[in-house]
CSV table of C-alpha atoms in Angstrom, one decimal:
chain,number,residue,atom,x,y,z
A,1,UNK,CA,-66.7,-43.0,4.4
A,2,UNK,CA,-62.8,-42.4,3.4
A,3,UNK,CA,-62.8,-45.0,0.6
A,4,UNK,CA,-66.3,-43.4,-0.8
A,5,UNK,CA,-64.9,-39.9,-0.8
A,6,UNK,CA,-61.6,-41.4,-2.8
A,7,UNK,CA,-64.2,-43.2,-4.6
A,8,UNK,CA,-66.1,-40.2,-5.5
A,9,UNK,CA,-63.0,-38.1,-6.7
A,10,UNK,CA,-61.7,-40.7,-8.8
A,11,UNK,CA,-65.0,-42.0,-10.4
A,12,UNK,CA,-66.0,-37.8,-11.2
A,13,UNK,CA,-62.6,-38.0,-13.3
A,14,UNK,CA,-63.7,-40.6,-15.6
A,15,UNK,CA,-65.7,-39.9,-18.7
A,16,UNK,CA,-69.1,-41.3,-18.8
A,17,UNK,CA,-70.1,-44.9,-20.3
A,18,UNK,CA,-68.1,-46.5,-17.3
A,19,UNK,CA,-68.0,-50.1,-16.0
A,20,UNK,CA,-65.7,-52.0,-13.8
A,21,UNK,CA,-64.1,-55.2,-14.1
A,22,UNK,CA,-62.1,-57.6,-12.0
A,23,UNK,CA,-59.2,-59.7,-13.2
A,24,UNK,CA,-55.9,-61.8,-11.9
A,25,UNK,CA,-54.1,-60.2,-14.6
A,26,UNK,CA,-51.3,-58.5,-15.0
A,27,UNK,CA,-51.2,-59.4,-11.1
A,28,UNK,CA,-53.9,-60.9,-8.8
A,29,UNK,CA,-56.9,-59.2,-7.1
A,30,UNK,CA,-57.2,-56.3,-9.8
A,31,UNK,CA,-59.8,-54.1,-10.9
A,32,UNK,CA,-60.6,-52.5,-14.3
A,33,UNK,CA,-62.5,-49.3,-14.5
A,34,UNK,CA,-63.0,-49.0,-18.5
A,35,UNK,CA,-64.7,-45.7,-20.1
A,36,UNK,CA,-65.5,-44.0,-23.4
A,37,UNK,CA,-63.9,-41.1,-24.1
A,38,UNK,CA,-64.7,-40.0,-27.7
A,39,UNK,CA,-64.4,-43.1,-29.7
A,40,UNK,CA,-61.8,-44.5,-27.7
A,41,UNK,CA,-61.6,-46.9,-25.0
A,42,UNK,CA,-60.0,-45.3,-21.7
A,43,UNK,CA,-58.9,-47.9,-18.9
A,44,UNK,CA,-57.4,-47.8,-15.9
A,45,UNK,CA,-56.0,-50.3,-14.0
A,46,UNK,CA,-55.8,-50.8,-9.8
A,47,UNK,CA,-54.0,-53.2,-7.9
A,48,UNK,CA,-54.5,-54.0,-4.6
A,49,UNK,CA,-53.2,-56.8,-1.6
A,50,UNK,CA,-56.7,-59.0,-1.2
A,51,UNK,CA,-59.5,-60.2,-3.0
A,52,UNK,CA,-61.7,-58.7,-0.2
A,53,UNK,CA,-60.0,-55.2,-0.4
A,54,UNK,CA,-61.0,-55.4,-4.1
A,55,UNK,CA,-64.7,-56.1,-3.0
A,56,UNK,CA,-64.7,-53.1,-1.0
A,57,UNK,CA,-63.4,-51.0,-3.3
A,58,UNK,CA,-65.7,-52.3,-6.1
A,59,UNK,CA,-68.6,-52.0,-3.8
A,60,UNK,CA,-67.6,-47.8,-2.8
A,61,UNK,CA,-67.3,-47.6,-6.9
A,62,UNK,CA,-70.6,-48.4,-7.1
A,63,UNK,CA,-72.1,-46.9,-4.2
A,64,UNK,CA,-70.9,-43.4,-5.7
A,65,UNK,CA,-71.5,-44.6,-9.6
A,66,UNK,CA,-75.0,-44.3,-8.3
A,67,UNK,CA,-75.4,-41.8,-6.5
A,68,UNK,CA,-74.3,-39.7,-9.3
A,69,UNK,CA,-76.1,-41.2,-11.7
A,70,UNK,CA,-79.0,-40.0,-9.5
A,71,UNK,CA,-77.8,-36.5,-8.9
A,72,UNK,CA,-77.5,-36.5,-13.2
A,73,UNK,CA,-81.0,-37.2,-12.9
A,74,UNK,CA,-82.1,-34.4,-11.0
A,75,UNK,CA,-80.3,-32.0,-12.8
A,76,UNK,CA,-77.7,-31.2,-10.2
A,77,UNK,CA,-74.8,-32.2,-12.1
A,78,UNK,CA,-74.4,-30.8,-15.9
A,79,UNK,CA,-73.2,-33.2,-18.7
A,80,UNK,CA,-69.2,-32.2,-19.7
A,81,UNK,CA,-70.6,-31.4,-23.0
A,82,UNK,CA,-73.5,-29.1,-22.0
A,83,UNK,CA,-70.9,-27.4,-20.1
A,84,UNK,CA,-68.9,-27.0,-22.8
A,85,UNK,CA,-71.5,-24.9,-24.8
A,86,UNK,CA,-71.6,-22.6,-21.6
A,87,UNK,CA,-68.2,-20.8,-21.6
A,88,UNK,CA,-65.2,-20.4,-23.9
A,89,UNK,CA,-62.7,-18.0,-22.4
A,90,UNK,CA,-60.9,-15.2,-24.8
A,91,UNK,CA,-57.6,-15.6,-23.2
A,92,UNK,CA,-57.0,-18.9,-25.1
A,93,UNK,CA,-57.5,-16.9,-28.3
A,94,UNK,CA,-54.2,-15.2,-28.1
A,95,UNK,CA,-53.3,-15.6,-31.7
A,96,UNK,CA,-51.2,-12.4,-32.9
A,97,UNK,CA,-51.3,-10.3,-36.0
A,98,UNK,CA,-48.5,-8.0,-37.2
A,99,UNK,CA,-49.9,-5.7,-34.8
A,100,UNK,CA,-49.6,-8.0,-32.2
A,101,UNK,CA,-53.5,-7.5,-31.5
A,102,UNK,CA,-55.3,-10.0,-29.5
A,103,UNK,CA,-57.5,-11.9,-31.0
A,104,UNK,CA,-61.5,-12.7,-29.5
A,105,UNK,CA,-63.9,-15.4,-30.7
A,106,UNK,CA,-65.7,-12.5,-32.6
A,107,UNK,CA,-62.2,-12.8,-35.4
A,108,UNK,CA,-63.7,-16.7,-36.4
A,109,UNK,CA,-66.6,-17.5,-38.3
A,110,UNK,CA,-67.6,-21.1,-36.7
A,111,UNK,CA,-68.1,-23.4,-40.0
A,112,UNK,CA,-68.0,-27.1,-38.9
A,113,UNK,CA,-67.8,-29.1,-35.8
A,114,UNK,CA,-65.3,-31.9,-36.5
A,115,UNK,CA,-65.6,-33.7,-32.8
A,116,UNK,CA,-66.8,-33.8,-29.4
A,117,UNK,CA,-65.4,-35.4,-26.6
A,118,UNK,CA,-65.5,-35.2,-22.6
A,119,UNK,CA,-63.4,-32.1,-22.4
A,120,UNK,CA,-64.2,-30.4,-24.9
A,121,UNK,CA,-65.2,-29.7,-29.0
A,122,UNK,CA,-62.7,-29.4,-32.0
A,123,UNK,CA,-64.5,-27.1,-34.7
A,124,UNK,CA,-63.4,-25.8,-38.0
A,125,UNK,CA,-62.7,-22.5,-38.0
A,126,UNK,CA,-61.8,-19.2,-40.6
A,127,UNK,CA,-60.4,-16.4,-39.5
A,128,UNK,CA,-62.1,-13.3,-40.7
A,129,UNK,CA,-59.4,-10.7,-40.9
A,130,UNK,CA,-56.8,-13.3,-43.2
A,131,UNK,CA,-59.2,-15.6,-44.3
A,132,UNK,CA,-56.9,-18.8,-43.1
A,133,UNK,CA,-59.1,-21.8,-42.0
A,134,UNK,CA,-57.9,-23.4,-38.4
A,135,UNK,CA,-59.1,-26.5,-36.1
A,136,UNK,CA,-59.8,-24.9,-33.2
A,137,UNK,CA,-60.4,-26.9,-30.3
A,138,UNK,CA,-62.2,-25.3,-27.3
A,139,UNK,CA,-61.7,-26.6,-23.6
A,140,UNK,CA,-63.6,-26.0,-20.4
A,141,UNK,CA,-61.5,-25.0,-17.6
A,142,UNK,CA,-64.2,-26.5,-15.2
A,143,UNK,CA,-64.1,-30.0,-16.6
A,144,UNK,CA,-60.7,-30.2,-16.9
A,145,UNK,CA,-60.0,-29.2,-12.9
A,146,UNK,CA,-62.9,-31.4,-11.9
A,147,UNK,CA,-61.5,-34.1,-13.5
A,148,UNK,CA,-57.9,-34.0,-12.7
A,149,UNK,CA,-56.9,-33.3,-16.5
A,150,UNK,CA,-54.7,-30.4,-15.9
A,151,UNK,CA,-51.2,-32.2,-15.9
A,152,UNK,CA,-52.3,-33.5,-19.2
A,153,UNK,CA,-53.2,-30.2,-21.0
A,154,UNK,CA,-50.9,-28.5,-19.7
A,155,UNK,CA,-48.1,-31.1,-21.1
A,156,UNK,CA,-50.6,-31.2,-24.2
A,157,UNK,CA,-49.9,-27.2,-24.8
A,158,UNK,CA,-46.3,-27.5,-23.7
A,159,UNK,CA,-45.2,-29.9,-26.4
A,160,UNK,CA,-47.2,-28.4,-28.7
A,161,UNK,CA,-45.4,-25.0,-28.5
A,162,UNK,CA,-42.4,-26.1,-28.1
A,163,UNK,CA,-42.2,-28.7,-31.3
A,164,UNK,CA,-41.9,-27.9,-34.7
A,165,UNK,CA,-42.3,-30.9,-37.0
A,166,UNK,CA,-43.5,-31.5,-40.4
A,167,UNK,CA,-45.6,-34.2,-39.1
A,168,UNK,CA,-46.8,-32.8,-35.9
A,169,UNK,CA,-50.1,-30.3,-35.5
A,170,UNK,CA,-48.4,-27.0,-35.1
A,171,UNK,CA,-49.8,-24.6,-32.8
A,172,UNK,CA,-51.0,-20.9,-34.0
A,173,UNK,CA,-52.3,-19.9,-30.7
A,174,UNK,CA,-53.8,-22.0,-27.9
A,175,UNK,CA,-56.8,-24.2,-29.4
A,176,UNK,CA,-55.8,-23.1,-33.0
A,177,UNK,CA,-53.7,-25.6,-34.9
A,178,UNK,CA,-52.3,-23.9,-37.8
A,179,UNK,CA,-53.0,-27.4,-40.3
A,180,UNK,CA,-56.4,-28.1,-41.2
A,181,UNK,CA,-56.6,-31.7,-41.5
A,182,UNK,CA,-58.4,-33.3,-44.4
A,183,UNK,CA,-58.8,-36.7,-43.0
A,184,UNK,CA,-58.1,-39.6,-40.1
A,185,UNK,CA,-55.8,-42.4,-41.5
A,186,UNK,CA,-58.3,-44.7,-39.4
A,187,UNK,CA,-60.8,-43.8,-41.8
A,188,UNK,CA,-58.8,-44.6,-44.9
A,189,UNK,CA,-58.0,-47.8,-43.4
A,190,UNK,CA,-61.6,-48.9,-42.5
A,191,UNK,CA,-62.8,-48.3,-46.0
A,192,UNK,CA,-59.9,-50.1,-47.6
A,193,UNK,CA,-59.0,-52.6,-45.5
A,194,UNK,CA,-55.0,-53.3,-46.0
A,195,UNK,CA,-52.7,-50.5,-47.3
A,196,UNK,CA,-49.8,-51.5,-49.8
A,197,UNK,CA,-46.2,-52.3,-48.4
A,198,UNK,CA,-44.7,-48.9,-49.9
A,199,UNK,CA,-47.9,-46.7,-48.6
A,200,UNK,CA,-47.7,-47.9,-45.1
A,201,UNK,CA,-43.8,-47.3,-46.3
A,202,UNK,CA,-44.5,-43.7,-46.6
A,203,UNK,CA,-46.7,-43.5,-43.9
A,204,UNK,CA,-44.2,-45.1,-41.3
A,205,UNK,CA,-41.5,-43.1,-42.4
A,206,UNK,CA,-42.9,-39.9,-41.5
A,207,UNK,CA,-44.2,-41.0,-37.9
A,208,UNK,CA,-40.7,-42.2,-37.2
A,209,UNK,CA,-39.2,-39.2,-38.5
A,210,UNK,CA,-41.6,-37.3,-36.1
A,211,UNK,CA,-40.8,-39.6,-33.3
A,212,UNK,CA,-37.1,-39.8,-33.6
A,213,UNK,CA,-37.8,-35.5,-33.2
A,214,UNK,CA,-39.7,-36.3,-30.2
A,215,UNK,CA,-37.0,-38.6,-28.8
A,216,UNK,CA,-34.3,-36.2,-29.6
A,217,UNK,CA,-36.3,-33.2,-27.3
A,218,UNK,CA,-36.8,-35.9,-24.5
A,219,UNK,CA,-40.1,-36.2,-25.2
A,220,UNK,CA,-41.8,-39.8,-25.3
A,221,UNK,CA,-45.2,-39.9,-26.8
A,222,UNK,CA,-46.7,-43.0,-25.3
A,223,UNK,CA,-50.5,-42.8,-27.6
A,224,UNK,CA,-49.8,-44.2,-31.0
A,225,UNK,CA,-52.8,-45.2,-32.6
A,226,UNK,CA,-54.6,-44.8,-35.5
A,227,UNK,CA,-57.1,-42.7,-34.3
A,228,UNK,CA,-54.0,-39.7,-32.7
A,229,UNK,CA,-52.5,-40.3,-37.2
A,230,UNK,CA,-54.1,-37.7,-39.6
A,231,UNK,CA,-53.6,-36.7,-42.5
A,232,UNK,CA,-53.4,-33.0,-44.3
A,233,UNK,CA,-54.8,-31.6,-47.4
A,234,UNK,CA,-51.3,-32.8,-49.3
A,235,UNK,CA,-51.9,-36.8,-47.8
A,236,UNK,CA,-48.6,-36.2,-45.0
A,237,UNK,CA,-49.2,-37.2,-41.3
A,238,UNK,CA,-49.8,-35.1,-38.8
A,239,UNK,CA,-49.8,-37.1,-35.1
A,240,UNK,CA,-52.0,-35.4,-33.2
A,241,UNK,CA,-53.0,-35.4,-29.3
A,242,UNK,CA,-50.3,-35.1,-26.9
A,243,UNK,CA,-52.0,-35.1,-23.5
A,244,UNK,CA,-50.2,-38.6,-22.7
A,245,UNK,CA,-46.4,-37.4,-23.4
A,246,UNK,CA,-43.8,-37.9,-20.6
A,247,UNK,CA,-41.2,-34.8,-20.7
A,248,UNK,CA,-37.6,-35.2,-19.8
A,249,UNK,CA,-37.0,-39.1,-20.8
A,250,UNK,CA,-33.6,-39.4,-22.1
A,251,UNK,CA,-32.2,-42.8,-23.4
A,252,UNK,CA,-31.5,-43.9,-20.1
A,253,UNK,CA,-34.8,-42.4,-18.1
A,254,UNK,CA,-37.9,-44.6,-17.4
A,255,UNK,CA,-41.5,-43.7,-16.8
A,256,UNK,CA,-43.8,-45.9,-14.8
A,257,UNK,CA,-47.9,-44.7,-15.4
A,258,UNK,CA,-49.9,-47.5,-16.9
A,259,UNK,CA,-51.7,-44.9,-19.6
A,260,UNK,CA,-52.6,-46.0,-23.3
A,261,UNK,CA,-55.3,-47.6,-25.2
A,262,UNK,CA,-55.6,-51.6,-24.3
A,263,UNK,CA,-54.6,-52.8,-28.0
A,264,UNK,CA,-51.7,-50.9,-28.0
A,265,UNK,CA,-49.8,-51.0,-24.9
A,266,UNK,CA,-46.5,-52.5,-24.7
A,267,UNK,CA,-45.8,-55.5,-22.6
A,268,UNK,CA,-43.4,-53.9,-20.1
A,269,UNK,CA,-46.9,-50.7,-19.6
A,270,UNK,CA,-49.0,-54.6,-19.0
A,271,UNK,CA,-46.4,-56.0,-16.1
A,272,UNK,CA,-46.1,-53.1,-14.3
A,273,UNK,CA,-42.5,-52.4,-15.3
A,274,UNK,CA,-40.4,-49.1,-15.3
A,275,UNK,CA,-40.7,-48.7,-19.2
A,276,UNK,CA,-39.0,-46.3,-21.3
A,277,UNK,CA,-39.4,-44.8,-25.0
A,278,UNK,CA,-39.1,-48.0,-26.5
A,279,UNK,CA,-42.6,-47.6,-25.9
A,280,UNK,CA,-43.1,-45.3,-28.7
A,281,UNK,CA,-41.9,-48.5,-30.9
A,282,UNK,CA,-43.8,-51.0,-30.1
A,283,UNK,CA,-47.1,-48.5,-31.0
A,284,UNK,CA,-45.4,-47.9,-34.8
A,285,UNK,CA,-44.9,-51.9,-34.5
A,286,UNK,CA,-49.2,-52.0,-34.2
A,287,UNK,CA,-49.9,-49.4,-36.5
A,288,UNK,CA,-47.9,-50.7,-39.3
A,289,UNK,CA,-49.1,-53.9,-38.8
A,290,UNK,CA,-52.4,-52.8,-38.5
A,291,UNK,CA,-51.9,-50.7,-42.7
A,292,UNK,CA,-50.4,-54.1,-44.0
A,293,UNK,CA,-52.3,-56.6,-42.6
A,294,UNK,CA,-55.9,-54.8,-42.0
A,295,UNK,CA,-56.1,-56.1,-38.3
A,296,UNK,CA,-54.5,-55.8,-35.1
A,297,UNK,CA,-51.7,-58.1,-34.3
A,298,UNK,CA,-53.5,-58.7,-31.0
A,299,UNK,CA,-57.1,-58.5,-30.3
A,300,UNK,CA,-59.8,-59.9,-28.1
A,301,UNK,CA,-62.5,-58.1,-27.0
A,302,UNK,CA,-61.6,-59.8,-23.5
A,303,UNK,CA,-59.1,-57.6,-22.5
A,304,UNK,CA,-57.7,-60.4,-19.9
A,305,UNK,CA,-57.4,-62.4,-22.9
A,306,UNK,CA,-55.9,-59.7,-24.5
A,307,UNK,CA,-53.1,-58.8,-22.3
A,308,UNK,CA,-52.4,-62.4,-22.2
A,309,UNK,CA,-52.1,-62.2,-25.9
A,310,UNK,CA,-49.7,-59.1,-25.6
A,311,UNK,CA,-47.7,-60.6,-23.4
A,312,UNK,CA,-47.2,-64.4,-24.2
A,313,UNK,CA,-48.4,-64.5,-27.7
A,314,UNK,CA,-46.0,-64.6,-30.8
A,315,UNK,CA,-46.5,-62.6,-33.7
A,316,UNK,CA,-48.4,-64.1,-37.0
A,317,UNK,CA,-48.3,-62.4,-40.7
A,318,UNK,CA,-50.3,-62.8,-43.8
A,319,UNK,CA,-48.5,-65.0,-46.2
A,320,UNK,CA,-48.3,-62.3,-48.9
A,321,UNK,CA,-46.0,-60.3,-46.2
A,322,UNK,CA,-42.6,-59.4,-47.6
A,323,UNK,CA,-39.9,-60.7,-45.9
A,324,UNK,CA,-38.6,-57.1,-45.0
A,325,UNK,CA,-41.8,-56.0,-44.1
A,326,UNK,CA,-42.0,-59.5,-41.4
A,327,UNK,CA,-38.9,-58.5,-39.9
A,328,UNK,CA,-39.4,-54.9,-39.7
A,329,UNK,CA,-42.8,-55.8,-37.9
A,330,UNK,CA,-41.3,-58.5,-36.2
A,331,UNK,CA,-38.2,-56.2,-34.3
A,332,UNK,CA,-40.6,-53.7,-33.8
A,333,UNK,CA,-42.7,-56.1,-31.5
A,334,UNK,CA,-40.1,-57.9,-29.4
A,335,UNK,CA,-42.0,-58.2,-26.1
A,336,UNK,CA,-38.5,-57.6,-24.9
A,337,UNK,CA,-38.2,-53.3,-24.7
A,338,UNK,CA,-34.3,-53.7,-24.5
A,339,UNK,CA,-34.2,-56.3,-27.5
A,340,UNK,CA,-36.9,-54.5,-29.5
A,341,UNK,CA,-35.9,-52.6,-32.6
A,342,UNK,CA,-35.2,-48.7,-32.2
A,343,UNK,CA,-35.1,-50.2,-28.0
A,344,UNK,CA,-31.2,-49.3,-27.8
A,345,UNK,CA,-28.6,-45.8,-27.4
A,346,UNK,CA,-29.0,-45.7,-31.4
A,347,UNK,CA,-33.2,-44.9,-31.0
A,348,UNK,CA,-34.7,-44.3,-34.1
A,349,UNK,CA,-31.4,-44.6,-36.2
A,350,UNK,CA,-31.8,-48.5,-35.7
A,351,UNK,CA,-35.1,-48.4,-37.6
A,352,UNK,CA,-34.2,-46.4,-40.3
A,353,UNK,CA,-31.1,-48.6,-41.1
A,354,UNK,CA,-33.9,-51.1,-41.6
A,355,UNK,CA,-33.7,-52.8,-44.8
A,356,UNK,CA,-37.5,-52.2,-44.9
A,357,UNK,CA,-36.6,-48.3,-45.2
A,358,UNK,CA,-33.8,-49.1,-47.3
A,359,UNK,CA,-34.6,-47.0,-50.4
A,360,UNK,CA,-36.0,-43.9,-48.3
A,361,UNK,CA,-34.3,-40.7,-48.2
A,362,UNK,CA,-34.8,-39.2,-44.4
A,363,UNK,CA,-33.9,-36.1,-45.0
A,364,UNK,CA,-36.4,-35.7,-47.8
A,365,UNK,CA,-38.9,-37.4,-46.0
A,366,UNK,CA,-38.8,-34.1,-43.8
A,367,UNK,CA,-38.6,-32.3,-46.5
A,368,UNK,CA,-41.6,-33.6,-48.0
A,369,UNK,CA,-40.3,-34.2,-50.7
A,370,UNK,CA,-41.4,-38.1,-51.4
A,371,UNK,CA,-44.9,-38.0,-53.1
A,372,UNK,CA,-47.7,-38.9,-51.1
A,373,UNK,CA,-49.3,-42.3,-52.2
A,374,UNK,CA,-52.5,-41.0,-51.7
A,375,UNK,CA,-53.8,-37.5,-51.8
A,376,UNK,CA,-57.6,-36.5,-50.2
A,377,UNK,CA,-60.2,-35.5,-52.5
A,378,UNK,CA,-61.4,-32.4,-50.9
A,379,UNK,CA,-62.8,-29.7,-53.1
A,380,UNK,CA,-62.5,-26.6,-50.0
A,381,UNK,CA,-60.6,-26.4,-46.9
A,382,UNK,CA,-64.1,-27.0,-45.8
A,383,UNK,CA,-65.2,-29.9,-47.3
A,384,UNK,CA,-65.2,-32.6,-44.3
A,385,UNK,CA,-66.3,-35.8,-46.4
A,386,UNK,CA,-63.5,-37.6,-44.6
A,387,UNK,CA,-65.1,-36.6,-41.1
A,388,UNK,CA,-68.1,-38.4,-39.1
A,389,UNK,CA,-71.2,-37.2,-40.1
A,390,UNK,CA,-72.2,-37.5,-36.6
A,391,UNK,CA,-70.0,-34.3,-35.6
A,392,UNK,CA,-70.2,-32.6,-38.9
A,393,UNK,CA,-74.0,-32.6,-39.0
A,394,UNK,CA,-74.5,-31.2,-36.0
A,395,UNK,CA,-75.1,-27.3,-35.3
A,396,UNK,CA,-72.3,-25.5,-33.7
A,397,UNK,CA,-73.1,-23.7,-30.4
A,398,UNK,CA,-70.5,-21.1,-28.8
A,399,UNK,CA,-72.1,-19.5,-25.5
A,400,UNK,CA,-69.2,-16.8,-24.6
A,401,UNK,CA,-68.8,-15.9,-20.6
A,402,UNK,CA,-71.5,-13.2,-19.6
A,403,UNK,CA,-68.7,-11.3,-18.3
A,404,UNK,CA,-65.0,-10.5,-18.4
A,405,UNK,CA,-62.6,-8.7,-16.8
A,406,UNK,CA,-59.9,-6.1,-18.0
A,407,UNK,CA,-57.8,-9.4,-18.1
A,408,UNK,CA,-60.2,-11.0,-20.6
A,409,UNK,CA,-61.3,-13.6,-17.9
A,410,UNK,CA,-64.9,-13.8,-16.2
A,411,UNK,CA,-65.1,-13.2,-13.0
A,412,UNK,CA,-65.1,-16.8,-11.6
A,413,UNK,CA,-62.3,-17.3,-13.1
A,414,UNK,CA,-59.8,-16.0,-10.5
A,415,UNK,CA,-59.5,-19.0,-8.9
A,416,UNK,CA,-58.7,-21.4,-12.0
A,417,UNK,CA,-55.4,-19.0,-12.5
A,418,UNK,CA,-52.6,-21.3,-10.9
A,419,UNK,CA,-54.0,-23.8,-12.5
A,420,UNK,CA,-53.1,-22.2,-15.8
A,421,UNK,CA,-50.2,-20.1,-15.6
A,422,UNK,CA,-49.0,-18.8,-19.0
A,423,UNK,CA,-51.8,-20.8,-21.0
A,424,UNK,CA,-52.1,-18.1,-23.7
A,425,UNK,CA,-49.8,-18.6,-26.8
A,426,UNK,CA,-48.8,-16.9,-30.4
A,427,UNK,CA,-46.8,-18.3,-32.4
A,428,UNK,CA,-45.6,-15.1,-34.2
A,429,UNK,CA,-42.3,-15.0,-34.8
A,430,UNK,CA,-41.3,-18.5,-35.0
A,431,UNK,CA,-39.2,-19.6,-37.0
């Protein structure tokens, strides 16, 4: 009955399109439980001492992976998304005019929905009084409690008001990102298969620039990806999604929470190892690969076979590959963290010694001063031809709480509090 109710907690965390898996690898008698969350693959990964404790914990998975299922049936549970469209609570709208006035969903006009995901919406937005467009992304406090996703949006809304990059979103207020994005570099990508040595160049540039910021406020990202790399109205990067950062890693500190996406963990995340923000490396190693070479430098859709790729495979390039651009990649993906490039005291100095980077200017790189390689054809800040039609399309729905207090919160609300102390943010006066 114990392992059922642990069962239960832990399976009502996961988003839905779940299965399970067993595997010897990275150590014997483990279990996989992998999801979809958005478009992306979620896994997690348990170990435990025998193959029948695994059995018993696979069976208990399943007992309650049913008897949810049936409860969705009947209607007693509600989807995370239809939740969604029941509440959005004011007090995340704490943007701030010169008057310092506080802002309600009545000050948007609700234009496009740009995604939908397990937690939540991310919609395009224009405020009324200054006309400024936003992405606005709206979060349900239930959701997020129920499924144990509070650490991670609060360290979400943490780094993002306490950054200032070029290349990272920049937060207005909470759930309005001051940036509207024209498009998702994994888009660009997809239609065009390979990028040209100096784009990805440019591209790489600016996410190490971004990431050598991060380092430098003891921040370690740990999502790189080309799903989490956007790009803004002018073709510069904006990294986006910061639910998986680890605060207070300096160059010595490790971390030890096997989080990611499959293709783009590092080996030392794979064997269980105390890892630190070398991490952060390996993931620009797969992204840039991934622009110059128009694949992943390790892929199976086994993800056994994958691992076993990660770990034990060596690394292959196109013959029309540079010779910088091969040893720049090839650094970058030591399996080794403390012999990989930018892995040492000198971070993301190492890399940009790089003969790869050998003609770029870092300080106008944050200046923005290098000319984007391509720039978005967008006609509005509303036009979202880069975006999935599958969001896009789709009506937008905002159900506001029935009722609020003086404190702008409904009256169920009182006990979600602690889980959300200071949650409302302006960034007025920033400099």
């Amino acid at each position: 009955i114990e392992l059922e109710r642990i069962c239960r907690e832990e399976w009502e965390k996961l988003p839905k399109y779940r299965c399970l898996m067993k595997t010897e690898r990275p150590k014997p008698n483990t279990f996989i439980i992998r999801c979809l969350q958005w478009t992306t693959v979620i896994e997690r990964t348990f170990h435990v001492d025998t193959p029948d404790e695994r059995d018993e914990w696979a069976e208990a998975i399943q007992m309650v992976a049913d008897s949810l299922a049936k409860q969705e049936e009947e209607g007693i549970l509600c989807s995370p998304t239809s939740q969604i469209e029941n509440e959005v609570n004011e007090e995340e709208m704490d943007t701030s005019t010169s008057q310092h006035k506080r802002k309600t969903m009545n000050d948007f006009d609700y234009l496009k929905l740009l995604g939908k995901g397990t937690f939540g919406k991310v919609i395009l937005v224009k405020e009324k009084a200054s006309g400024t467009y936003y992405a606005m992304k709206i979060l349900k406090k239930e959701v997020i409690i129920a499924k144990d996703e509070v650490a991670h949006t609060l360290t979400e809304s943490r780094v993002l008001k306490n950054t200032r990059h070029p290349f990272l979103t920049l937060l207005e207020s909470y759930s309005c990102v001051n940036t509207y994005f024209s498009s998702q570099l994994f888009f660009h990508l997809s239609r065009e298969r390979v990028f040209s040595e100096d784009r990805t160049r440019f591209y790489g540039a600016e996410i190490v620039s971004a990431l050598d910021y991060l380092h430098s406020a003891k921040i370690v990202y740990r999502d790189l990806k080309l799903e989490n790399l956007m790009l803004d109205k002018d073709g510069h990067v904006k990294i986006t999604d910061f639910g998986l950062c680890k605060e207070g890693i300096t160059d010595t500190a490790t971390m030890k929470t096997f989080c990611g996406t499959p293709e783009y963990l590092a080996p030392e995340v794979l064997e269980d190892n105390d890892y630190g923000r070398a991490v952060d490396w390996w993931g620009l190693g797969v992204v840039m690969y991934e622009m110059m070479c128009g694949r992943l430098p390790f892929y199976n859709q086994d993800h056994e076979k994958l691992f076993e790729l990660i770990l034990m495979e060596e690394i292959k390039f196109p013959r029309t590959l540079s010779s910088d651009s091969k040893s720049l990649l090839s650094g970058l993906l030591i399996k080794d963290p403390n012999k990989r490039l930018g892995g040492g005291p000198d971070d993301a100095k190492e890399i940009m010694r790089h003969s790869f980077f050998v003609a770029i200017d870092w300080q106008d790189v944050y200046d923005k001063k290098l000319v984007p390689p391509f720039m978005p054809q967008v006609s509005s800040e509303t036009d979202t031809r880069y975006f999935d039609e599958e969001f896009t399309a789709q009506t937008i729905t905002i159900t506001p709480p029935e009722k609020y207090d003086e404190d702008g919160m409904g009256e169920g609300d009182s006990e979600r509090r602690p889980h959300f102390p200071q949650f409302s943010y302006s960034a007025s006066g920033r400099e």
